[in-house]
């Protein structure tokens, strides 16, 4: 271990509560002596063998916390790491100013998702400006790099991944849909209305269910539960609320098709939805809205692309039911293994970090 290179990962999120960096640590720590530097947000602390976690106290008002975190990062960056991987946060370019070595990598997982177009455009411009301070930039997709107008000479695509969930081979004599994700800004009510139409058409005794797991920031869960009651779908549509990722295996076990529903607009068009990959790695065909990134993954062999409307969801459910005899759960899972975090970290991230460290 004496000659193993040292990797520092900086992310304001508490360790274990941002999936991408959690899996970077899980798999990269087998190649690097890895340290994670982030806030102690008061959540239960997770441990990982081979990963040292530095916690920064989160007490105080917003500005105090922000300045404390920046100062702690500047100090940590000066401890002789071979490569420093910074998950973007506003103001992170300060780290490059105070640590002018070329071994800092800026990682961009998303553009702005602010609802107001003017605010979104301004935040994306700030992100682009801060990226100019870094000679090494990783980003989730080529389409997002183009959208942000990044200098492609400095950009390395580090795609989104997912963690395989072991389930039995799926069979498709019935239809049991699963949505996992936030309820904010996704218009999940469209899927409930579309499912209602499909359920009525199929006959209300048809063997089908729809489980929607997640919560929102603005009372969306209560509104969706009220909609389910209004449509008399209580027997077949369930909304249990938020369930931690580590406790989702049983849900993936009993469902046989995934729902990857995001609006088709410039906010989400360049964002590969995590759950698309998780469903595929569980051997499940996917009903997915026809964003640019979903369209690069979903084929006739692993799902169906739809419009982001209730009618689109209804048509997608019909197509899934119509094609159920053509889906092969094992083939769907096998073809999706290239999207697993283990594959992405070992074949993409680790070689890239080594090249930066040796540069």
PDB file of N, CA and C in Angstrom, residues 237-298:
ATOM      1  N   UNK A 237     -52.704   0.908  -6.762  1.00  0.00           N
ATOM      2  CA  UNK A 237     -51.634   1.909  -6.774  1.00  0.00           C
ATOM      3  C   UNK A 237     -51.260   2.238  -5.334  1.00  0.00           C
ATOM      4  N   UNK A 238     -49.994   2.080  -4.987  1.00  0.00           N
ATOM      5  CA  UNK A 238     -49.540   2.347  -3.622  1.00  0.00           C
ATOM      6  C   UNK A 238     -48.465   3.427  -3.634  1.00  0.00           C
ATOM      7  N   UNK A 239     -48.478   4.263  -2.599  1.00  0.00           N
ATOM      8  CA  UNK A 239     -47.494   5.338  -2.430  1.00  0.00           C
ATOM      9  C   UNK A 239     -46.962   5.294  -1.000  1.00  0.00           C
ATOM     10  N   UNK A 240     -45.970   4.449  -0.726  1.00  0.00           N
ATOM     11  CA  UNK A 240     -45.479   4.303   0.647  1.00  0.00           C
ATOM     12  C   UNK A 240     -44.601   5.444   1.126  1.00  0.00           C
ATOM     13  N   UNK A 241     -44.221   6.378   0.219  1.00  0.00           N
ATOM     14  CA  UNK A 241     -43.314   7.452   0.606  1.00  0.00           C
ATOM     15  C   UNK A 241     -41.866   7.084   0.343  1.00  0.00           C
ATOM     16  N   UNK A 242     -40.947   7.793   1.004  1.00  0.00           N
ATOM     17  CA  UNK A 242     -39.512   7.569   0.803  1.00  0.00           C
ATOM     18  C   UNK A 242     -39.076   6.251   1.448  1.00  0.00           C
ATOM     19  N   UNK A 243     -38.283   5.493   0.733  1.00  0.00           N
ATOM     20  CA  UNK A 243     -37.662   4.272   1.254  1.00  0.00           C
ATOM     21  C   UNK A 243     -36.186   4.340   0.899  1.00  0.00           C
ATOM     22  N   UNK A 244     -35.301   4.116   1.869  1.00  0.00           N
ATOM     23  CA  UNK A 244     -33.865   4.209   1.611  1.00  0.00           C
ATOM     24  C   UNK A 244     -33.444   3.185   0.568  1.00  0.00           C
ATOM     25  N   UNK A 245     -32.449   3.583  -0.219  1.00  0.00           N
ATOM     26  CA  UNK A 245     -31.964   2.750  -1.325  1.00  0.00           C
ATOM     27  C   UNK A 245     -31.622   1.338  -0.863  1.00  0.00           C
ATOM     28  N   UNK A 246     -31.058   1.220   0.333  1.00  0.00           N
ATOM     29  CA  UNK A 246     -30.631  -0.102   0.822  1.00  0.00           C
ATOM     30  C   UNK A 246     -31.808  -1.018   1.131  1.00  0.00           C
ATOM     31  N   UNK A 247     -33.022  -0.456   1.190  1.00  0.00           N
ATOM     32  CA  UNK A 247     -34.199  -1.245   1.566  1.00  0.00           C
ATOM     33  C   UNK A 247     -35.160  -1.464   0.402  1.00  0.00           C
ATOM     34  N   UNK A 248     -34.682  -1.227  -0.813  1.00  0.00           N
ATOM     35  CA  UNK A 248     -35.557  -1.306  -1.980  1.00  0.00           C
ATOM     36  C   UNK A 248     -35.593  -2.684  -2.633  1.00  0.00           C
ATOM     37  N   UNK A 249     -34.716  -3.587  -2.229  1.00  0.00           N
ATOM     38  CA  UNK A 249     -34.592  -4.861  -2.932  1.00  0.00           C
ATOM     39  C   UNK A 249     -35.920  -5.607  -3.037  1.00  0.00           C
ATOM     40  N   UNK A 250     -36.711  -5.600  -1.970  1.00  0.00           N
ATOM     41  CA  UNK A 250     -37.976  -6.348  -1.998  1.00  0.00           C
ATOM     42  C   UNK A 250     -38.946  -5.761  -3.008  1.00  0.00           C
ATOM     43  N   UNK A 251     -38.881  -4.435  -3.216  1.00  0.00           N
ATOM     44  CA  UNK A 251     -39.761  -3.804  -4.204  1.00  0.00           C
ATOM     45  C   UNK A 251     -39.357  -4.205  -5.611  1.00  0.00           C
ATOM     46  N   UNK A 252     -38.062  -4.206  -5.870  1.00  0.00           N
ATOM     47  CA  UNK A 252     -37.586  -4.642  -7.182  1.00  0.00           C
ATOM     48  C   UNK A 252     -37.902  -6.122  -7.403  1.00  0.00           C
ATOM     49  N   UNK A 253     -37.935  -6.877  -6.323  1.00  0.00           N
ATOM     50  CA  UNK A 253     -38.212  -8.303  -6.429  1.00  0.00           C
ATOM     51  C   UNK A 253     -39.635  -8.563  -6.914  1.00  0.00           C
ATOM     52  N   UNK A 254     -40.606  -7.809  -6.393  1.00  0.00           N
ATOM     53  CA  UNK A 254     -41.994  -8.125  -6.712  1.00  0.00           C
ATOM     54  C   UNK A 254     -42.545  -7.371  -7.918  1.00  0.00           C
ATOM     55  N   UNK A 255     -41.801  -6.389  -8.436  1.00  0.00           N
ATOM     56  CA  UNK A 255     -42.247  -5.674  -9.634  1.00  0.00           C
ATOM     57  C   UNK A 255     -41.494  -6.187 -10.855  1.00  0.00           C
ATOM     58  N   UNK A 256     -42.075  -5.997 -12.037  1.00  0.00           N
ATOM     59  CA  UNK A 256     -41.426  -6.539 -13.233  1.00  0.00           C
ATOM     60  C   UNK A 256     -41.244  -5.509 -14.352  1.00  0.00           C
ATOM     61  N   UNK A 257     -41.565  -4.245 -14.097  1.00  0.00           N
ATOM     62  CA  UNK A 257     -41.329  -3.204 -15.101  1.00  0.00           C
ATOM     63  C   UNK A 257     -41.103  -1.877 -14.385  1.00  0.00           C
ATOM     64  N   UNK A 258     -40.191  -1.068 -14.923  1.00  0.00           N
ATOM     65  CA  UNK A 258     -39.850   0.190 -14.288  1.00  0.00           C
ATOM     66  C   UNK A 258     -40.460   1.386 -15.000  1.00  0.00           C
ATOM     67  N   UNK A 259     -40.625   2.469 -14.267  1.00  0.00           N
ATOM     68  CA  UNK A 259     -41.136   3.724 -14.820  1.00  0.00           C
ATOM     69  C   UNK A 259     -40.064   4.799 -14.633  1.00  0.00           C
ATOM     70  N   UNK A 260     -39.547   5.315 -15.743  1.00  0.00           N
ATOM     71  CA  UNK A 260     -38.558   6.394 -15.719  1.00  0.00           C
ATOM     72  C   UNK A 260     -39.205   7.611 -16.363  1.00  0.00           C
ATOM     73  N   UNK A 261     -39.880   8.396 -15.536  1.00  0.00           N
ATOM     74  CA  UNK A 261     -40.731   9.473 -16.046  1.00  0.00           C
ATOM     75  C   UNK A 261     -40.191  10.825 -15.602  1.00  0.00           C
ATOM     76  N   UNK A 262     -39.607  11.556 -16.546  1.00  0.00           N
ATOM     77  CA  UNK A 262     -39.200  12.940 -16.313  1.00  0.00           C
ATOM     78  C   UNK A 262     -39.771  13.781 -17.449  1.00  0.00           C
ATOM     79  N   UNK A 263     -40.073  15.040 -17.196  1.00  0.00           N
ATOM     80  CA  UNK A 263     -40.582  15.887 -18.277  1.00  0.00           C
ATOM     81  C   UNK A 263     -39.575  15.995 -19.424  1.00  0.00           C
ATOM     82  N   UNK A 264     -40.080  16.098 -20.633  1.00  0.00           N
ATOM     83  CA  UNK A 264     -39.223  16.274 -21.805  1.00  0.00           C
ATOM     84  C   UNK A 264     -39.042  17.779 -22.012  1.00  0.00           C
ATOM     85  N   UNK A 265     -37.989  18.319 -21.432  1.00  0.00           N
ATOM     86  CA  UNK A 265     -37.689  19.742 -21.577  1.00  0.00           C
ATOM     87  C   UNK A 265     -36.187  19.936 -21.447  1.00  0.00           C
ATOM     88  N   UNK A 266     -35.732  21.184 -21.536  1.00  0.00           N
ATOM     89  CA  UNK A 266     -34.297  21.401 -21.542  1.00  0.00           C
ATOM     90  C   UNK A 266     -33.658  21.203 -20.176  1.00  0.00           C
ATOM     91  N   UNK A 267     -34.467  21.024 -19.132  1.00  0.00           N
ATOM     92  CA  UNK A 267     -33.906  20.712 -17.819  1.00  0.00           C
ATOM     93  C   UNK A 267     -33.424  19.268 -17.783  1.00  0.00           C
ATOM     94  N   UNK A 268     -34.251  18.354 -18.268  1.00  0.00           N
ATOM     95  CA  UNK A 268     -33.983  16.930 -18.098  1.00  0.00           C
ATOM     96  C   UNK A 268     -33.478  16.233 -19.366  1.00  0.00           C
ATOM     97  N   UNK A 269     -33.522  16.916 -20.504  1.00  0.00           N
ATOM     98  CA  UNK A 269     -33.199  16.256 -21.764  1.00  0.00           C
ATOM     99  C   UNK A 269     -31.782  15.693 -21.774  1.00  0.00           C
ATOM    100  N   UNK A 270     -30.850  16.371 -21.100  1.00  0.00           N
ATOM    101  CA  UNK A 270     -29.441  15.947 -21.092  1.00  0.00           C
ATOM    102  C   UNK A 270     -29.065  15.170 -19.842  1.00  0.00           C
ATOM    103  N   UNK A 271     -30.051  14.875 -18.993  1.00  0.00           N
ATOM    104  CA  UNK A 271     -29.780  14.207 -17.722  1.00  0.00           C
ATOM    105  C   UNK A 271     -30.181  12.740 -17.793  1.00  0.00           C
ATOM    106  N   UNK A 272     -29.230  11.813 -17.810  1.00  0.00           N
ATOM    107  CA  UNK A 272     -29.613  10.398 -17.786  1.00  0.00           C
ATOM    108  C   UNK A 272     -30.250  10.045 -16.444  1.00  0.00           C
ATOM    109  N   UNK A 273     -31.515   9.597 -16.416  1.00  0.00           N
ATOM    110  CA  UNK A 273     -32.145   9.242 -15.137  1.00  0.00           C
ATOM    111  C   UNK A 273     -31.519   7.987 -14.533  1.00  0.00           C
ATOM    112  N   UNK A 274     -31.080   8.097 -13.283  1.00  0.00           N
ATOM    113  CA  UNK A 274     -30.445   6.969 -12.600  1.00  0.00           C
ATOM    114  C   UNK A 274     -31.311   5.725 -12.643  1.00  0.00           C
ATOM    115  N   UNK A 275     -32.600   5.912 -12.433  1.00  0.00           N
ATOM    116  CA  UNK A 275     -33.476   4.755 -12.274  1.00  0.00           C
ATOM    117  C   UNK A 275     -33.623   3.961 -13.572  1.00  0.00           C
ATOM    118  N   UNK A 276     -33.454   4.599 -14.717  1.00  0.00           N
ATOM    119  CA  UNK A 276     -33.486   3.834 -15.963  1.00  0.00           C
ATOM    120  C   UNK A 276     -32.485   2.694 -15.897  1.00  0.00           C
ATOM    121  N   UNK A 277     -31.274   2.996 -15.445  1.00  0.00           N
ATOM    122  CA  UNK A 277     -30.227   1.981 -15.365  1.00  0.00           C
ATOM    123  C   UNK A 277     -30.521   0.960 -14.261  1.00  0.00           C
ATOM    124  N   UNK A 278     -31.055   1.427 -13.137  1.00  0.00           N
ATOM    125  CA  UNK A 278     -31.348   0.491 -12.045  1.00  0.00           C
ATOM    126  C   UNK A 278     -32.414  -0.515 -12.456  1.00  0.00           C
ATOM    127  N   UNK A 279     -33.450  -0.054 -13.139  1.00  0.00           N
ATOM    128  CA  UNK A 279     -34.488  -0.981 -13.606  1.00  0.00           C
ATOM    129  C   UNK A 279     -33.892  -2.018 -14.557  1.00  0.00           C
ATOM    130  N   UNK A 280     -33.088  -1.549 -15.517  1.00  0.00           N
ATOM    131  CA  UNK A 280     -32.503  -2.469 -16.499  1.00  0.00           C
ATOM    132  C   UNK A 280     -31.593  -3.488 -15.815  1.00  0.00           C
ATOM    133  N   UNK A 281     -30.814  -3.034 -14.838  1.00  0.00           N
ATOM    134  CA  UNK A 281     -29.909  -3.944 -14.133  1.00  0.00           C
ATOM    135  C   UNK A 281     -30.663  -4.925 -13.238  1.00  0.00           C
ATOM    136  N   UNK A 282     -31.938  -4.650 -12.976  1.00  0.00           N
ATOM    137  CA  UNK A 282     -32.790  -5.603 -12.254  1.00  0.00           C
ATOM    138  C   UNK A 282     -33.543  -6.515 -13.223  1.00  0.00           C
ATOM    139  N   UNK A 283     -33.244  -6.394 -14.521  1.00  0.00           N
ATOM    140  CA  UNK A 283     -33.886  -7.243 -15.519  1.00  0.00           C
ATOM    141  C   UNK A 283     -35.281  -6.799 -15.898  1.00  0.00           C
ATOM    142  N   UNK A 284     -35.584  -5.521 -15.702  1.00  0.00           N
ATOM    143  CA  UNK A 284     -36.937  -5.013 -15.931  1.00  0.00           C
ATOM    144  C   UNK A 284     -36.999  -4.154 -17.190  1.00  0.00           C
ATOM    145  N   UNK A 285     -37.974  -4.390 -18.085  1.00  0.00           N
ATOM    146  CA  UNK A 285     -38.207  -3.427 -19.168  1.00  0.00           C
ATOM    147  C   UNK A 285     -38.717  -2.114 -18.575  1.00  0.00           C
ATOM    148  N   UNK A 286     -38.530  -1.023 -19.319  1.00  0.00           N
ATOM    149  CA  UNK A 286     -38.776   0.303 -18.763  1.00  0.00           C
ATOM    150  C   UNK A 286     -39.729   1.102 -19.653  1.00  0.00           C
ATOM    151  N   UNK A 287     -40.727   1.742 -19.024  1.00  0.00           N
ATOM    152  CA  UNK A 287     -41.502   2.793 -19.683  1.00  0.00           C
ATOM    153  C   UNK A 287     -40.765   4.095 -19.401  1.00  0.00           C
ATOM    154  N   UNK A 288     -40.211   4.736 -20.432  1.00  0.00           N
ATOM    155  CA  UNK A 288     -39.363   5.910 -20.234  1.00  0.00           C
ATOM    156  C   UNK A 288     -39.789   7.052 -21.134  1.00  0.00           C
ATOM    157  N   UNK A 289     -39.812   8.246 -20.580  1.00  0.00           N
ATOM    158  CA  UNK A 289     -40.092   9.406 -21.424  1.00  0.00           C
ATOM    159  C   UNK A 289     -38.957   9.597 -22.432  1.00  0.00           C
ATOM    160  N   UNK A 290     -39.332  10.116 -23.586  1.00  0.00           N
ATOM    161  CA  UNK A 290     -38.432  10.149 -24.746  1.00  0.00           C
ATOM    162  C   UNK A 290     -37.479  11.347 -24.700  1.00  0.00           C
ATOM    163  N   UNK A 291     -36.661  11.404 -23.634  1.00  0.00           N
ATOM    164  CA  UNK A 291     -35.593  12.391 -23.576  1.00  0.00           C
ATOM    165  C   UNK A 291     -34.409  11.889 -24.406  1.00  0.00           C
ATOM    166  N   UNK A 292     -33.481  12.801 -24.699  1.00  0.00           N
ATOM    167  CA  UNK A 292     -32.324  12.418 -25.501  1.00  0.00           C
ATOM    168  C   UNK A 292     -31.523  11.294 -24.837  1.00  0.00           C
ATOM    169  N   UNK A 293     -31.355  11.384 -23.514  1.00  0.00           N
ATOM    170  CA  UNK A 293     -30.542  10.386 -22.824  1.00  0.00           C
ATOM    171  C   UNK A 293     -31.282   9.058 -22.670  1.00  0.00           C
ATOM    172  N   UNK A 294     -32.588   9.086 -22.390  1.00  0.00           N
ATOM    173  CA  UNK A 294     -33.337   7.823 -22.340  1.00  0.00           C
ATOM    174  C   UNK A 294     -33.343   7.142 -23.708  1.00  0.00           C
ATOM    175  N   UNK A 295     -33.451   7.944 -24.774  1.00  0.00           N
ATOM    176  CA  UNK A 295     -33.501   7.380 -26.125  1.00  0.00           C
ATOM    177  C   UNK A 295     -32.184   6.712 -26.509  1.00  0.00           C
ATOM    178  N   UNK A 296     -31.099   7.079 -25.854  1.00  0.00           N
ATOM    179  CA  UNK A 296     -29.816   6.441 -26.151  1.00  0.00           C
ATOM    180  C   UNK A 296     -29.672   5.083 -25.485  1.00  0.00           C
ATOM    181  N   UNK A 297     -30.614   4.756 -24.583  1.00  0.00           N
ATOM    182  CA  UNK A 297     -30.520   3.516 -23.799  1.00  0.00           C
ATOM    183  C   UNK A 297     -31.666   2.553 -24.102  1.00  0.00           C
ATOM    184  N   UNK A 298     -32.879   3.091 -24.244  1.00  0.00           N
ATOM    185  CA  UNK A 298     -34.066   2.240 -24.376  1.00  0.00           C
ATOM    186  C   UNK A 298     -34.260   1.818 -25.833  1.00  0.00           C
TER     187      UNK A 298
END
